[in-house]
Each structure stands twice: as structure tokens, then as C-alpha cells.
Coordinates of C-alpha atoms in Angstrom, one line a residue:
Chain A
M12 CA 5.7 -2.2 17.1
F13 CA 6.2 -3.1 13.4
G14 CA 9.4 -3.9 11.6
E15 CA 8.3 -2.9 8.1
I16 CA 5.7 -3.1 5.4
D17 CA 5.2 -6.8 4.7
H18 CA 3.0 -6.4 1.6
I19 CA 0.3 -4.4 0.0
G20 CA -2.7 -6.5 -1.0
V21 CA -4.3 -5.8 -4.4
A22 CA -7.7 -7.2 -5.4
V23 CA -7.7 -8.3 -9.1
E24 CA -10.2 -9.9 -11.4
N25 CA -7.8 -12.2 -13.2
L26 CA -4.7 -13.4 -11.4
D27 CA -2.7 -14.5 -14.5
D28 CA -3.3 -11.2 -16.3
S29 CA -2.3 -9.2 -13.2
I30 CA 0.8 -11.3 -12.6
A31 CA 1.9 -10.5 -16.2
I32 CA 1.5 -6.8 -15.5
Y33 CA 3.6 -6.8 -12.4
R34 CA 6.2 -9.3 -13.7
D35 CA 6.6 -8.0 -17.3
H36 CA 5.9 -4.2 -16.9
L37 CA 7.0 -3.5 -13.3
G38 CA 9.8 -6.1 -13.3
M39 CA 8.8 -8.0 -10.1
R40 CA 9.6 -11.7 -9.7
V41 CA 6.8 -14.1 -8.8
Q42 CA 8.0 -15.5 -5.4
H43 CA 5.0 -17.7 -4.5
R44 CA 1.5 -18.6 -5.6
E45 CA -1.1 -20.3 -3.3
T46 CA -4.8 -20.8 -2.8
V47 CA -5.6 -19.7 0.8
D48 CA -8.9 -21.4 1.8
E49 CA -9.1 -19.5 5.1
F50 CA -9.7 -16.3 3.1
G51 CA -11.3 -17.7 -0.1
V52 CA -8.6 -16.3 -2.3
E53 CA -5.9 -17.4 -4.7
A54 CA -2.9 -15.2 -4.1
A55 CA 0.5 -14.5 -5.8
L56 CA 3.4 -12.8 -4.1
L57 CA 5.6 -10.5 -6.3
E58 CA 8.9 -9.4 -4.8
I59 CA 9.7 -5.8 -4.2
G60 CA 12.8 -5.4 -2.0
A61 CA 12.0 -7.1 1.3
A62 CA 8.3 -6.6 0.8
H63 CA 5.7 -8.0 -1.7
V64 CA 2.8 -7.0 -3.8
E65 CA 0.1 -9.6 -3.0
L66 CA -2.3 -10.1 -5.9
L67 CA -5.6 -11.6 -4.7
T68 CA -8.5 -13.0 -6.6
P69 CA -11.5 -14.6 -5.0
T70 CA -12.1 -18.4 -5.1
K71 CA -15.5 -18.1 -3.2
P72 CA -18.3 -15.7 -3.9
D73 CA -18.7 -14.7 -0.3
S74 CA -15.0 -13.9 0.4
G75 CA -14.0 -10.5 1.5
V76 CA -12.1 -9.9 -1.7
A77 CA -15.1 -11.0 -3.8
K78 CA -17.2 -8.4 -2.0
F79 CA -14.5 -5.8 -2.4
L80 CA -14.4 -6.3 -6.1
E81 CA -18.1 -6.1 -6.4
R82 CA -18.3 -2.8 -4.4
K83 CA -15.1 -1.1 -5.6
G84 CA -13.6 -2.9 -8.5
P85 CA -9.9 -3.9 -8.8
G86 CA -7.4 -1.9 -6.7
M87 CA -5.5 -1.7 -3.4
H88 CA -7.3 -3.8 -0.8
H89 CA -5.1 -3.7 2.3
V90 CA -1.6 -3.0 3.7
A91 CA 0.2 -5.5 6.0
Y92 CA 2.8 -4.7 8.6
R93 CA 5.2 -7.3 9.8
T94 CA 5.7 -8.2 13.5
D95 CA 7.5 -11.0 15.3
D96 CA 4.9 -10.9 18.2
I97 CA 1.4 -10.9 16.8
E98 CA -0.3 -11.7 20.1
G99 CA 1.5 -8.8 21.8
V100 CA 0.4 -6.4 19.0
L101 CA -3.2 -7.6 19.3
D102 CA -3.2 -7.3 23.1
R103 CA -1.9 -3.7 22.8
M104 CA -4.4 -2.8 20.2
R105 CA -7.2 -4.2 22.3
E106 CA -6.0 -2.2 25.3
E107 CA -6.0 1.0 23.2
G108 CA -9.5 0.4 22.0
L109 CA -8.8 -0.4 18.4
R110 CA -11.5 -2.4 16.6
L111 CA -10.1 -5.8 15.5
I112 CA -11.7 -7.9 12.8
D113 CA -9.7 -10.9 14.0
E114 CA -9.5 -11.3 17.8
E115 CA -7.1 -14.2 17.3
P116 CA -4.5 -14.8 14.5
R117 CA -5.6 -16.8 11.5
T118 CA -3.5 -18.8 9.1
G119 CA -2.5 -16.8 6.0
I120 CA -0.3 -17.3 3.0
Q121 CA 2.9 -19.4 3.5
D122 CA 1.7 -20.5 7.0
S123 CA 2.0 -16.9 8.3
R124 CA -0.2 -15.9 11.3
V125 CA -2.3 -12.9 10.4
A126 CA -5.0 -10.6 11.9
F127 CA -7.0 -7.8 10.4
V128 CA -7.7 -4.4 12.0
H129 CA -10.9 -2.6 11.0
P130 CA -10.5 0.4 8.8
K131 CA -12.5 2.5 11.3
S132 CA -9.5 2.3 13.6
T133 CA -6.8 3.1 11.0
G134 CA -8.1 6.1 9.1
G135 CA -10.0 4.1 6.4
V136 CA -7.2 1.6 5.6
L137 CA -7.9 -2.1 6.0
T138 CA -4.8 -3.1 7.9
E139 CA -3.2 -6.6 8.4
I140 CA -0.7 -7.6 11.0
V141 CA 1.4 -10.5 9.9
Q142 CA 3.9 -12.7 11.6
P143 CA 5.7 -14.8 9.0
A144 CA 6.3 -18.5 9.7
E145 CA 9.9 -19.5 10.5
G146 CA 12.0 -19.6 7.4
H147 CA 9.8 -17.0 5.5
Chain B
M1 CA 13.5 -1.9 -12.0
F2 CA 12.5 -0.8 -8.5
G3 CA 14.4 -1.1 -5.2
E4 CA 11.6 -1.3 -2.8
I5 CA 8.3 0.2 -1.7
D6 CA 8.9 3.8 -0.9
H7 CA 5.6 4.6 0.7
I8 CA 1.9 4.0 0.6
G9 CA -0.2 7.1 0.3
V10 CA -3.4 7.4 2.4
A11 CA -6.0 10.1 1.8
V12 CA -7.4 11.5 5.1
E13 CA -9.9 14.1 6.1
N14 CA -7.9 15.5 9.0
L15 CA -4.1 15.3 9.1
D16 CA -3.6 15.8 12.8
D17 CA -6.2 13.2 13.8
S18 CA -4.7 10.7 11.3
I19 CA -1.1 11.4 12.5
A20 CA -2.3 10.6 16.0
I21 CA -3.7 7.2 15.0
Y22 CA -0.5 6.1 13.2
R23 CA 1.8 7.6 15.9
D24 CA 0.0 6.6 19.0
H25 CA -1.8 3.4 18.0
L26 CA 0.5 1.9 15.3
G27 CA 3.7 3.2 16.9
M28 CA 5.2 5.0 13.9
R29 CA 7.4 8.1 14.2
V30 CA 6.5 11.3 12.3
Q31 CA 9.6 11.9 10.1
H32 CA 8.4 14.9 8.1
R33 CA 5.5 17.2 7.4
E34 CA 5.1 19.4 4.4
T35 CA 2.7 21.3 2.2
V36 CA 3.3 20.1 -1.4
D37 CA 1.8 22.8 -3.6
E38 CA 2.5 20.9 -6.8
F39 CA -0.1 18.3 -5.7
G40 CA -2.4 20.5 -3.6
V41 CA -1.8 18.5 -0.4
E42 CA -0.4 18.7 3.1
A43 CA 1.5 15.5 3.8
A44 CA 3.0 13.7 6.7
L45 CA 5.5 10.9 6.5
L46 CA 5.4 8.2 9.2
E47 CA 8.3 5.9 9.4
I48 CA 7.9 2.1 8.9
G49 CA 11.2 0.4 8.4
A50 CA 12.9 1.9 5.3
A51 CA 9.5 2.9 4.0
H52 CA 6.8 5.4 5.0
V53 CA 3.0 5.8 5.3
E54 CA 2.3 9.1 3.6
L55 CA -0.8 10.7 5.0
L56 CA -2.4 13.2 2.6
T57 CA -5.0 15.8 3.0
P58 CA -6.1 18.3 0.3
T59 CA -5.2 22.0 0.5
K60 CA -7.0 22.8 -2.8
P61 CA -10.6 21.7 -3.7
D62 CA -9.5 20.6 -7.2
S63 CA -6.5 18.4 -6.1
G64 CA -6.5 14.7 -6.9
V65 CA -6.7 13.9 -3.2
A66 CA -9.7 16.2 -2.8
K67 CA -11.5 14.4 -5.6
F68 CA -10.5 11.0 -4.3
L69 CA -12.0 11.8 -0.9
E70 CA -15.2 13.0 -2.5
R71 CA -15.6 9.9 -4.6
K72 CA -14.3 7.2 -2.3
G73 CA -13.8 8.6 1.2
P74 CA -10.6 8.2 3.3
G75 CA -8.3 5.2 2.5
M76 CA -5.4 4.0 0.5
H77 CA -4.7 6.3 -2.4
H78 CA -1.5 5.1 -4.1
V79 CA 1.6 3.0 -3.7
A80 CA 5.0 4.4 -4.6
Y81 CA 8.1 2.4 -5.7
R82 CA 11.6 3.8 -5.3
T83 CA 14.1 4.1 -8.2
D84 CA 17.4 5.8 -8.7
D85 CA 16.6 6.4 -12.4
I86 CA 13.2 7.8 -12.9
E87 CA 13.8 8.9 -16.5
G88 CA 14.9 5.4 -17.4
V89 CA 11.8 3.8 -15.8
L90 CA 9.5 6.3 -17.6
D91 CA 11.2 5.6 -20.9
R92 CA 10.8 1.9 -20.4
M93 CA 7.2 2.2 -19.4
R94 CA 6.4 4.3 -22.5
E95 CA 8.1 1.8 -24.7
E96 CA 5.9 -0.9 -23.2
G97 CA 2.8 1.1 -23.8
L98 CA 1.9 1.8 -20.2
R99 CA -0.3 4.8 -19.7
L100 CA 1.5 7.5 -17.8
I101 CA -0.2 10.4 -15.9
D102 CA 3.0 12.3 -15.8
E103 CA 5.2 12.2 -18.9
E104 CA 7.9 14.1 -17.1
P105 CA 8.9 13.9 -13.4
R106 CA 7.3 16.5 -11.0
T107 CA 8.6 17.7 -7.7
G108 CA 7.2 15.8 -4.8
I109 CA 7.7 15.8 -1.0
Q110 CA 11.2 16.4 0.2
D111 CA 12.3 17.5 -3.3
S112 CA 11.9 14.0 -4.6
R113 CA 11.2 13.6 -8.3
V114 CA 7.9 11.7 -8.9
A115 CA 5.7 10.5 -11.7
F116 CA 2.3 8.7 -11.6
V117 CA 1.3 5.8 -13.7
H118 CA -2.4 5.4 -14.6
P119 CA -4.3 2.7 -12.7
K120 CA -5.5 1.3 -16.0
S121 CA -2.0 0.1 -16.6
T122 CA -1.3 -1.4 -13.2
G123 CA -4.4 -3.5 -12.4
G124 CA -6.4 -0.7 -10.8
V125 CA -3.7 0.7 -8.5
L126 CA -2.6 4.3 -8.7
T127 CA 1.2 3.9 -8.9
E128 CA 3.9 6.4 -8.2
I129 CA 7.5 6.2 -9.2
V130 CA 9.8 8.2 -6.9
Q131 CA 13.4 9.1 -7.0
P132 CA 14.4 10.6 -3.7
A133 CA 16.6 13.7 -3.6
E134 CA 20.2 13.2 -2.5
G135 CA 20.4 12.7 1.2
H136 CA 16.8 11.4 1.6

């Protein structure tokens, strides 16, 4: 159903400071940086093999990442699995009774199509399905 | 410094129930299951591309995963990055002032050599460095 881990999402208080940690201490290259209005975050993608660490900081006080930071502090926020057929995956999940946060794909970073599955259906892990845009 | 994401570790209350979720609903194959005494856990590795989801449930009440479940409940516990030179990575991290939980590698699942880095040094993320055993 999924090809591989696309990224892990990490909620951080300060994007520049966190980029410096992953770049300078963990040796990961910054591949991309973008404000994603749909989710109220500014995000940076750090390369690790064919996957990424996605650092996320809120740009709006009511965004999911802002609420996560308030409740839990900085740390791992979600894991994302890559697919080339997000509608097919969502259809199958619906048939199997999984609880979806997004019934339809939304626009994520780098024009990807993404949908979140509720942690209640995945053993406590906020899980994202991502179909990258052509060329990414 | 790191080749790729080796696995994400997920703390769960019930290993069989959680395996069923990842296998039956997320379509991942169970590659391995093992009790790792060094860490006081029973673990299952579910395949996702060249990486794994590592489901972890405590076998001892004082294990790190037991304490995590008490404090935070089920969910993402750590991320592990793969290297072929764990001593070199630990040396470099020490030189750069990162706070290591394990100064020397310990024996992890499938006879891998592993060491944990403190979340204080990695933006709130419990981070594992793993050097797989030959043949894994």
C-alpha cells in the first residue's frame, strides 16, 4: 500500500535553531523551506536518504502544530507514508473502518497531496498519507 | 553522516493488537519479532520500504518504554538513523557537545549496535543511532 516512509514531522519552537541542529550536528542538508498556509505552519525539509525530517513551526495560533506544542512541547508530531494513489488508499481505509481526519486530500508542502489518519486508528500515531507532486 | 531512516519506534500497550493494525490496515509485513532484554521490551519490525516501523511494548516495569507509556500513552517514541560507523558518529557527537544517553553502543534488535541521543540535543526527539549487524 505504501512505498516507504516519506518523512517524520517534528514540531519545533524555533525553525532556524532546529534547522541548525539537524544541519550542523546531524549532517542533513536543507532541501526546501516553505510556509504552508493550509496547515498554518512554516516547514523545512532536511534530507535523510530518500526521506526527510520535516521541521514544523506554527504560523497561526490555532494550527494543529501550535496546539501540539502547547500540550506536549517540541518533539515528534507525525509520520508520513508515501503512495502514488492517495484516493485508493483513502478508499481502502474508509472501507476498513479507519478514522480519517481528512476525507479528501489537501495540499501539503511542495504541492503534494496529503491526508491525515486519526491516531485512534493507528495505535496512537498521527499518520499522514502523502502523494508527492510530479517531479518531487 | 547517516544513510537513511532505519526505523521509527512506536510505544504500544498490546503488541499483537498493534501488529494487526499495521499489518492488516496499513499493509506492512511483519519481518521480525524479538524480546530485547537490554531494553526491557518486546519488539516487532514491520517493513516499509527499506525502513521499519518498530512496535515496542515493555517487558519490565522500569524500562524506558514502560515509563514513556505511563507518562504519555501510546505513540511515537523515537526515530533511528542508520550508520555503518557508530563509533565515528558518537565521537563526532561528543566533540560537538551533544548529550548522549549511551556513551558506548549497546546491543539492540537483531544484534544491531545502537546508541541513544538525548532529546535535549535533537529538538525534543529521542534519537537512536543504529549500525545493523552484518546481513541485516
